[in-house]
CSV table of N, CA and C in Angstrom, one decimal:
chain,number,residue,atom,x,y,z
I,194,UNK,N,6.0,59.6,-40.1
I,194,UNK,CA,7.1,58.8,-40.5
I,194,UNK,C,8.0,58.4,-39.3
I,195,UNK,N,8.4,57.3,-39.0
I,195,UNK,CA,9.2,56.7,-38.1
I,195,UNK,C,10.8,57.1,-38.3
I,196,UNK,N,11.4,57.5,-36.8
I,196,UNK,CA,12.5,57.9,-37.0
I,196,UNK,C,13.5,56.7,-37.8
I,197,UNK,N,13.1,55.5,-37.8
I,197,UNK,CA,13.8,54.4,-38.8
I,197,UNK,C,13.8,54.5,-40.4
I,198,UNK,N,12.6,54.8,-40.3
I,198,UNK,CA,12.5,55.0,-42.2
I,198,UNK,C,13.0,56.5,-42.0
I,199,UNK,N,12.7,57.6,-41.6
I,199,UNK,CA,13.7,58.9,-42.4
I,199,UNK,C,15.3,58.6,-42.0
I,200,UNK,N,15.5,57.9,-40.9
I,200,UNK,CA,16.9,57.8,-41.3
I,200,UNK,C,17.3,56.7,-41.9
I,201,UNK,N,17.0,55.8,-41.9
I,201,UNK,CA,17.4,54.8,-43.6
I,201,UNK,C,17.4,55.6,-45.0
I,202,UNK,N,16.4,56.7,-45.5
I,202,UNK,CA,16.2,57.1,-46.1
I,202,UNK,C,17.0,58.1,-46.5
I,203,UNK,N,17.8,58.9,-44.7
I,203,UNK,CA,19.3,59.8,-44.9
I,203,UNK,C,20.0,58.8,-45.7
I,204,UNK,N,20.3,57.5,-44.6
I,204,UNK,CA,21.4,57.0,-45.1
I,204,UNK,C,21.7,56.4,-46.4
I,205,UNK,N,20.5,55.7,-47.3
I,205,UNK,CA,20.6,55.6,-48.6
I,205,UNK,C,20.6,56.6,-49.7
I,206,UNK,N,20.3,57.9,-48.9
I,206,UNK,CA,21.1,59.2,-50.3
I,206,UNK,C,22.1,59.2,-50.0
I,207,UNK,N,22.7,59.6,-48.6
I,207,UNK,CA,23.9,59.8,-48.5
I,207,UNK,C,25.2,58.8,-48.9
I,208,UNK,N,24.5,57.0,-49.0
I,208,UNK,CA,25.2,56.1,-50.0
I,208,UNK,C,25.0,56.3,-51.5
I,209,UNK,N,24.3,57.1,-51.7
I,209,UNK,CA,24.1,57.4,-53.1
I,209,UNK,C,25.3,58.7,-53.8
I,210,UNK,N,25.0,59.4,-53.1
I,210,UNK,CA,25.9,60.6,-52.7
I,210,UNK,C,27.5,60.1,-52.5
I,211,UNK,N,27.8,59.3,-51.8
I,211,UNK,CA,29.1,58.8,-51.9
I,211,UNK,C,29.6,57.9,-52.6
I,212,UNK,N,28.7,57.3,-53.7
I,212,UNK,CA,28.8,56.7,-54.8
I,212,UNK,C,29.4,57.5,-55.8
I,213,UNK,N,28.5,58.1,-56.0
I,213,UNK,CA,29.0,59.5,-56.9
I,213,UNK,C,29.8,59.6,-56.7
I,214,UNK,N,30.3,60.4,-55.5
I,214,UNK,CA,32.1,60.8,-55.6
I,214,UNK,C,32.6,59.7,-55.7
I,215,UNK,N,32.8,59.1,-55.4
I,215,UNK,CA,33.4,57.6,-55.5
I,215,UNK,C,33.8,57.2,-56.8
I,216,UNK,N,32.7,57.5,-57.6
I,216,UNK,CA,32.7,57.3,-59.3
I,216,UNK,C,33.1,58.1,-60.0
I,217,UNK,N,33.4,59.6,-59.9
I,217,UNK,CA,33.9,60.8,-60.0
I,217,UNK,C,35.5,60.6,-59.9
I,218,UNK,N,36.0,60.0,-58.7
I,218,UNK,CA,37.2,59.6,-58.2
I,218,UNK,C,37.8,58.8,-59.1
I,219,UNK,N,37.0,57.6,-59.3
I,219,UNK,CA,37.8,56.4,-60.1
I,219,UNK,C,38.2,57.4,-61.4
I,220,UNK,N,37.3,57.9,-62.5
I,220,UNK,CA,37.4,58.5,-63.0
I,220,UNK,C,38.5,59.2,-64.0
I,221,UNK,N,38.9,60.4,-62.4
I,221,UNK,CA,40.1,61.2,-62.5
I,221,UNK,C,41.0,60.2,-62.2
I,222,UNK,N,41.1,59.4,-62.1
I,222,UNK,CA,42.3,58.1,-61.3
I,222,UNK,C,42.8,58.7,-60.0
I,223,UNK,N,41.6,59.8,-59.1
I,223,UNK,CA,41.9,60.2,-57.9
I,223,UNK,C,42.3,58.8,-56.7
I,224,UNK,N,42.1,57.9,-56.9
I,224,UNK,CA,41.9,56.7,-56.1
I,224,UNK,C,40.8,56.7,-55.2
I,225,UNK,N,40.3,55.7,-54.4
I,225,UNK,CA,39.2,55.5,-53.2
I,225,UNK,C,38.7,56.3,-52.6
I,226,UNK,N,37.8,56.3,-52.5
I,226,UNK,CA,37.4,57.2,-51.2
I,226,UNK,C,36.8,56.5,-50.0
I,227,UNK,N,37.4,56.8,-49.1
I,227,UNK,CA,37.5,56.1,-47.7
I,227,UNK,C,35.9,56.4,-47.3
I,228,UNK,N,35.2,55.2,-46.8
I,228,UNK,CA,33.8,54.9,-46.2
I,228,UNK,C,34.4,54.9,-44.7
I,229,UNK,N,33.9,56.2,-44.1
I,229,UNK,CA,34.2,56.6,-42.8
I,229,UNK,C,32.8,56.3,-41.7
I,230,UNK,N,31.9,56.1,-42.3
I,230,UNK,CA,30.3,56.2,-41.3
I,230,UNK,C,30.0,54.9,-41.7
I,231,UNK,N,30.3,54.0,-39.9
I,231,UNK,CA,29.5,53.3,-39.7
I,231,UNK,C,27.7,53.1,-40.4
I,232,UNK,N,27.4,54.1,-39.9
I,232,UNK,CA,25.9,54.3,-40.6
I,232,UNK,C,25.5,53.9,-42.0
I,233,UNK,N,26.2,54.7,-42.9
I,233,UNK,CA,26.1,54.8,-44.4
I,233,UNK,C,26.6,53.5,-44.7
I,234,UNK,N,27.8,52.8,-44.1
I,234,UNK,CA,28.2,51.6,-44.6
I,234,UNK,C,27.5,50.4,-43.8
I,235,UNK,N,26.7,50.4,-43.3
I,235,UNK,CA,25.7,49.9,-42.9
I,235,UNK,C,24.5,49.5,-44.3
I,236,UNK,N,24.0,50.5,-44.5
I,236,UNK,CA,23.3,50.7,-45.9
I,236,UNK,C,23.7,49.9,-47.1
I,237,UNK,N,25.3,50.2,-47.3
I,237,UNK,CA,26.0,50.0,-48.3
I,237,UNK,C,26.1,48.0,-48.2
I,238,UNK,N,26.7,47.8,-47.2
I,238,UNK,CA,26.3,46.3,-46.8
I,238,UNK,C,24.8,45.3,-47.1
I,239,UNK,N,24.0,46.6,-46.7
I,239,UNK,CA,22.6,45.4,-47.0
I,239,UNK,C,22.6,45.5,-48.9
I,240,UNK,N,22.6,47.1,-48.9
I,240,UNK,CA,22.2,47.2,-50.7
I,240,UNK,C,22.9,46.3,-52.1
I,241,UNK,N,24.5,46.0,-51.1
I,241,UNK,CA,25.1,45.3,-51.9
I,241,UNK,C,24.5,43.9,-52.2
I,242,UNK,N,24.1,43.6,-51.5
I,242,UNK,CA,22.9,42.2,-51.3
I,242,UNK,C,21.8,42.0,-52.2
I,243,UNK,N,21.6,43.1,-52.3
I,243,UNK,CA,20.0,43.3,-53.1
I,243,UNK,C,19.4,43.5,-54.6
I,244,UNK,N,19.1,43.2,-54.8
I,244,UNK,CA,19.1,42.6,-56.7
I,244,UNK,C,19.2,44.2,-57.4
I,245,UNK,N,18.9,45.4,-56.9
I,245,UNK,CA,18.8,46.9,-57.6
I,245,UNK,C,20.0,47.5,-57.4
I,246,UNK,N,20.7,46.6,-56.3
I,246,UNK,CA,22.5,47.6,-56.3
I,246,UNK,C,22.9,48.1,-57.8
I,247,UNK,N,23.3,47.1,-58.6
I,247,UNK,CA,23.7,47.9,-60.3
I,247,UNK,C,23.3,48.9,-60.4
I,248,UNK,N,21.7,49.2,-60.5
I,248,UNK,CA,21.0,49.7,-61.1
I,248,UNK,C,20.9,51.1,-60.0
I,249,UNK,N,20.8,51.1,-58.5
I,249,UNK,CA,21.2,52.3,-57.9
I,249,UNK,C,23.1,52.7,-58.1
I,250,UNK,N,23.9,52.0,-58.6
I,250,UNK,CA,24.7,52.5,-58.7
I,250,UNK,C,25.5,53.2,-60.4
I,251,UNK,N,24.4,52.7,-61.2
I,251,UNK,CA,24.6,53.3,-62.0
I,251,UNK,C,23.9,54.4,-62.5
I,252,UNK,N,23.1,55.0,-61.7
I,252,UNK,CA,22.3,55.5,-61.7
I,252,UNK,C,23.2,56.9,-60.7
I,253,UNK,N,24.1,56.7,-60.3
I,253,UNK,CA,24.6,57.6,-59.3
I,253,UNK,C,25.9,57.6,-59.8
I,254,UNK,N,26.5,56.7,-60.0
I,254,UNK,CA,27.9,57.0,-60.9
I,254,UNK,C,28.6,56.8,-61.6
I,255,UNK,N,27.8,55.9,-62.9
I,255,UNK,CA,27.7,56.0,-64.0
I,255,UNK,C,28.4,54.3,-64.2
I,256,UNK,N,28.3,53.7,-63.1
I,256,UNK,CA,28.7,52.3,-63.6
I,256,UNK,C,28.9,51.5,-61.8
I,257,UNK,N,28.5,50.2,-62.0
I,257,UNK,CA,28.6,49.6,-60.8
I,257,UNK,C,29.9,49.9,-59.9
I,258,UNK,N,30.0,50.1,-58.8
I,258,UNK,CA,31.0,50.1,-57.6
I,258,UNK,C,30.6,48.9,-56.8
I,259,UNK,N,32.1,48.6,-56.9
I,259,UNK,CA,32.4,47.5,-55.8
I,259,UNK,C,32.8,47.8,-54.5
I,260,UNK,N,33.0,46.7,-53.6
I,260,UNK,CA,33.2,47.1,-52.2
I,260,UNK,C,34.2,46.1,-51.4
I,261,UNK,N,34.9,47.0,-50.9
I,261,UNK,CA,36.4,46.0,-50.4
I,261,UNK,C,37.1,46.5,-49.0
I,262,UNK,N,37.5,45.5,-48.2
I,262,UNK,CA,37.7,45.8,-47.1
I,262,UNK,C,39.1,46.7,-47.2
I,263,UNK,N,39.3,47.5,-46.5
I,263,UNK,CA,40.2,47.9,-46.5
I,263,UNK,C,40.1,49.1,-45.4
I,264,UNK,N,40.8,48.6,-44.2
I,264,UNK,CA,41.5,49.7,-43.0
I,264,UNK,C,42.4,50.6,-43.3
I,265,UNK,N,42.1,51.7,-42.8
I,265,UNK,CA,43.1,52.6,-42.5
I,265,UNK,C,42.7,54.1,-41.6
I,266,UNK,N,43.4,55.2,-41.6
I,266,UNK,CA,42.9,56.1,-41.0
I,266,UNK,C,43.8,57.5,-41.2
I,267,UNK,N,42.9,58.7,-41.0
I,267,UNK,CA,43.5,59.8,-41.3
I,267,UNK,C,43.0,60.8,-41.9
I,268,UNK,N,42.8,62.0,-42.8
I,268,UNK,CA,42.4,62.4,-43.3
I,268,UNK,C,41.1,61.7,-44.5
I,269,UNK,N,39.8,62.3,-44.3
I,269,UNK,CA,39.0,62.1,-45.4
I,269,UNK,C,39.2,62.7,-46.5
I,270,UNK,N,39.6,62.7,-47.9
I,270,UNK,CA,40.2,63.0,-49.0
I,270,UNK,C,38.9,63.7,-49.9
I,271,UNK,N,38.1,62.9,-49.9
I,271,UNK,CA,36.8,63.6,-50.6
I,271,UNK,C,35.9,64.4,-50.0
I,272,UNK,N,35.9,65.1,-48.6
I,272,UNK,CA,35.2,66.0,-48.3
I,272,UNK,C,34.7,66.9,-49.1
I,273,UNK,N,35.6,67.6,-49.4
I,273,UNK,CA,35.7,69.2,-50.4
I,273,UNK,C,35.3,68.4,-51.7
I,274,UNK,N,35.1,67.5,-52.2
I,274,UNK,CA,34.2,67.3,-53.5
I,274,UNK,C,32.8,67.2,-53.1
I,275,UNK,N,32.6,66.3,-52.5
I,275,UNK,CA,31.1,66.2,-51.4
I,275,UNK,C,30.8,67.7,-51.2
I,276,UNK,N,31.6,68.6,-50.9
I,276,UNK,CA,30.4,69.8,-50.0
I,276,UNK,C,30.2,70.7,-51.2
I,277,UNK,N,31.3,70.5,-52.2
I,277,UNK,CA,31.2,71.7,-53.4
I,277,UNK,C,30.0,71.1,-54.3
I,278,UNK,N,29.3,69.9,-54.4
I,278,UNK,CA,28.3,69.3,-55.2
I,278,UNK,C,27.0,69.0,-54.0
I,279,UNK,N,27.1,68.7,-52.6
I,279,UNK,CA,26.2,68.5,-52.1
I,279,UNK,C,26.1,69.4,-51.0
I,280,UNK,N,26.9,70.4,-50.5
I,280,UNK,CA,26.6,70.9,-49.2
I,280,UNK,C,27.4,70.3,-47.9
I,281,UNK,N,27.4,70.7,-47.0
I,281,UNK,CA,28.1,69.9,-45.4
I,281,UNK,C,27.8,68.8,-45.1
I,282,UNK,N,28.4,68.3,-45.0
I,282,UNK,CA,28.3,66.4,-44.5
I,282,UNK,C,26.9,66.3,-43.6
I,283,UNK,N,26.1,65.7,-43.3
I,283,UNK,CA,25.0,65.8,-42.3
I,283,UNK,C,25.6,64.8,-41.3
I,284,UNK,N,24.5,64.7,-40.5
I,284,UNK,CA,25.2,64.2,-38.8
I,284,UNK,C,25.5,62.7,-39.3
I,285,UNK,N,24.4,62.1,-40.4
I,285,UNK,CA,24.5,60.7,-40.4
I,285,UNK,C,25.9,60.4,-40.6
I,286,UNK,N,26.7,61.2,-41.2
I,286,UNK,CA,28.2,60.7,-41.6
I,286,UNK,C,29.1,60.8,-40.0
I,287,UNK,N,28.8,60.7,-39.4
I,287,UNK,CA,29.1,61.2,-37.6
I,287,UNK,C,28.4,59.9,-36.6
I,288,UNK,N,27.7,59.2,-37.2
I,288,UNK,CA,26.1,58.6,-36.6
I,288,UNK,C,27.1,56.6,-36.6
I,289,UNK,N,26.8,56.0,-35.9
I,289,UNK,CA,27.4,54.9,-35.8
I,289,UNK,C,26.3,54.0,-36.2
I,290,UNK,N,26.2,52.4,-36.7
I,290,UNK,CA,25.3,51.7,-36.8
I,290,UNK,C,23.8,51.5,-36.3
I,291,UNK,N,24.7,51.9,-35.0
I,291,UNK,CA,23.3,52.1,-33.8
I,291,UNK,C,22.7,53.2,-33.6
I,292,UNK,N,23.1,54.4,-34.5
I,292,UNK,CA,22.2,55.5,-34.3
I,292,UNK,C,23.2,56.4,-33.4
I,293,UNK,N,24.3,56.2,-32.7
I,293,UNK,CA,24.7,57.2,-31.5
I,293,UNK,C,25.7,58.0,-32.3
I,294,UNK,N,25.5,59.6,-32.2
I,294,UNK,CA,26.2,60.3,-32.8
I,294,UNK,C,27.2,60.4,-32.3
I,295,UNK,N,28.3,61.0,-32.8
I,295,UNK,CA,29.8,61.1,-32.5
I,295,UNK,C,30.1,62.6,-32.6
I,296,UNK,N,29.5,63.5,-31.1
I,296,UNK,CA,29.2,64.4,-31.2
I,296,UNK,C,30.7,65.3,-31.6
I,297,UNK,N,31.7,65.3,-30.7
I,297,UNK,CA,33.3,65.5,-30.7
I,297,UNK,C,33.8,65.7,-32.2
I,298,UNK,N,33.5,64.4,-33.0
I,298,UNK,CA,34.2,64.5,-34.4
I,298,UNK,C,33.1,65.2,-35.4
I,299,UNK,N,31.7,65.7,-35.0
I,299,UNK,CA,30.7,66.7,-35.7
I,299,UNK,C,31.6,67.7,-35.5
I,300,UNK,N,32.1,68.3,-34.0
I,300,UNK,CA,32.1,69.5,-33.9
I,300,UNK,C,33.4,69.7,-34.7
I,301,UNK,N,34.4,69.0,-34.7
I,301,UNK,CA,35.3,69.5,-35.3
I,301,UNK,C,35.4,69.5,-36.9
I,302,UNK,N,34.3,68.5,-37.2
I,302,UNK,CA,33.9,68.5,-38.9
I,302,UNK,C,33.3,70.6,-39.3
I,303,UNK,N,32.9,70.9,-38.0
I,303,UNK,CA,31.9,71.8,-38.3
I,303,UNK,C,33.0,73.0,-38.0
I,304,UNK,N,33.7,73.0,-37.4
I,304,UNK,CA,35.0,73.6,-36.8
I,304,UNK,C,36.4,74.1,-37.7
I,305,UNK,N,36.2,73.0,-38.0
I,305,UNK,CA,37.7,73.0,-39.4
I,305,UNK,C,37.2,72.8,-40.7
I,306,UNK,N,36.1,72.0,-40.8
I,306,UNK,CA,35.6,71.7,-42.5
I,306,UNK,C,36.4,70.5,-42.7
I,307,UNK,N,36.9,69.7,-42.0
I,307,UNK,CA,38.2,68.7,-42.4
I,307,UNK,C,37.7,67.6,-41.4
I,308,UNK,N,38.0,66.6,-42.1
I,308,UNK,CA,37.5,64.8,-41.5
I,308,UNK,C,38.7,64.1,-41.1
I,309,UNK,N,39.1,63.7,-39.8
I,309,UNK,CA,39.9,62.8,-39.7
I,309,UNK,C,39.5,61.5,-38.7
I,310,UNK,N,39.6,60.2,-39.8
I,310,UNK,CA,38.6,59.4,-39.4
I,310,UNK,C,39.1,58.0,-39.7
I,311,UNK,N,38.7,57.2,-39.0
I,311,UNK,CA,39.4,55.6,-39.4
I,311,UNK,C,38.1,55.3,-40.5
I,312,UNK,N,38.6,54.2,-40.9
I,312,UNK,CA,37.4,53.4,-42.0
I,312,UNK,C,38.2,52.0,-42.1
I,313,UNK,N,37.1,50.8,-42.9
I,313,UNK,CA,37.5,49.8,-42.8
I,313,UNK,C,37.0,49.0,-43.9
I,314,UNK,N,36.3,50.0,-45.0
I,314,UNK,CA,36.6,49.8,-46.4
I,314,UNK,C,36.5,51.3,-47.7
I,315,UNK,N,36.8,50.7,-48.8
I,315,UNK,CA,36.9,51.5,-49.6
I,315,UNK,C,35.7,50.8,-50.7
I,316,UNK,N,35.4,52.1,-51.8
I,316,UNK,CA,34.8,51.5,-53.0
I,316,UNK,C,36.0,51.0,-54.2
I,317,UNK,N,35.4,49.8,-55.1
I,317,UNK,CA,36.0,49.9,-56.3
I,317,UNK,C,35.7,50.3,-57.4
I,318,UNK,N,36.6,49.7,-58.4
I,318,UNK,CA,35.7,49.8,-59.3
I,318,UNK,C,34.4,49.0,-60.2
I,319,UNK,N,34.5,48.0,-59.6
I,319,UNK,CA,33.1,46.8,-59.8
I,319,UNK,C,33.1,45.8,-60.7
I,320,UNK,N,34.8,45.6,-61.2
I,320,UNK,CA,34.9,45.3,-62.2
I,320,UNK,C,35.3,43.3,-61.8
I,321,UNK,N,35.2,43.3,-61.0
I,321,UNK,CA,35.4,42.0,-60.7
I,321,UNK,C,36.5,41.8,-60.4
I,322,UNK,N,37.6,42.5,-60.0
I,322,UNK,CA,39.3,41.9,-59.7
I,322,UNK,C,39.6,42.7,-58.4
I,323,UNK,N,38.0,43.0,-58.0
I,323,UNK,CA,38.8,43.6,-56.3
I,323,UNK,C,39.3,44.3,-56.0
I,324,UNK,N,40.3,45.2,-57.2
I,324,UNK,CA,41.0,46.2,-57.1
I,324,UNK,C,40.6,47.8,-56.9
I,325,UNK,N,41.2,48.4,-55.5
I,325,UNK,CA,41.2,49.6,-55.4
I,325,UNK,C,41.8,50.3,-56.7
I,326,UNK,N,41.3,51.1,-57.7
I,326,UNK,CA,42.2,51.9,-58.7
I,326,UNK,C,43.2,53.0,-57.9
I,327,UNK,N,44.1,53.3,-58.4
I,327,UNK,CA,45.2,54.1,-57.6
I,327,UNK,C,46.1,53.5,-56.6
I,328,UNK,N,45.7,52.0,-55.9
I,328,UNK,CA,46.5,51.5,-54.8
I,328,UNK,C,47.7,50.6,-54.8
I,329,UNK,N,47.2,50.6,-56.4
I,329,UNK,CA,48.8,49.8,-57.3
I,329,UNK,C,50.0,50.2,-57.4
């Protein structure tokens, strides 16, 4: 297996994986969860394109998610849901489009257990009006 396909392969569970919580989120009316890895939103970009997005997203969190730009930075909010249902973040969430890990913000992921991270979108809810739930 080519290091391309297993890591496309990280990165489409780990978009799958953050769908979930994502869908979990909307849910509780927790609001967004901030798309912090380059990498994974990378994935999330092409899949949105692709005729099975619905059907991988409902399949992970129980109804289509949308995708919207949105900057900010700071604390990652859904870590501790992520590790209590899947385990420790892996490197891809560290890993930039190009593959180059972001060794500094691993160690301190691995150090404190806590994400503090820019991003430059959020999920929605897929309902067609663009809206982050909770940002009203």
């Amino acid at each position: 297996m080519s290091r391309t396909t297993r890591t496309t392969t990280i990165e489409h569970r780990e978009l799958g994986r953050f769908l979930a919580v994502a869908g979990r989120r909307f849910v509780r009316g927790d609001g967004p969860a901030e798309m912090f890895s380059r990498a994974v939103d990378a994935v999330w970009h092409r899949a949105l394109a692709g005729p099975g997005y619905a059907d991988f997203c409902t399949g992970r969190a129980g109804s289509v998610i949308g995708h919207r730009e949105a900057k900010g930075s700071g604390p990652i909010g859904w870590v501790t849901e992520y590790e209590e249902e899947y385990g420790p973040l892996p490197e891809i969430w560290f890993t930039d489009e190009e593959g180059r890990l972001n060794a500094a913000a691993l160690a301190r992921y691995r150090e404190t257990g806590r994400v503090v991270a820019e991003w430059d979108c959020v999920p929605t809810t897929g309902d067609g009006d663009d809206a982050v739930p909770g940002s009203r």
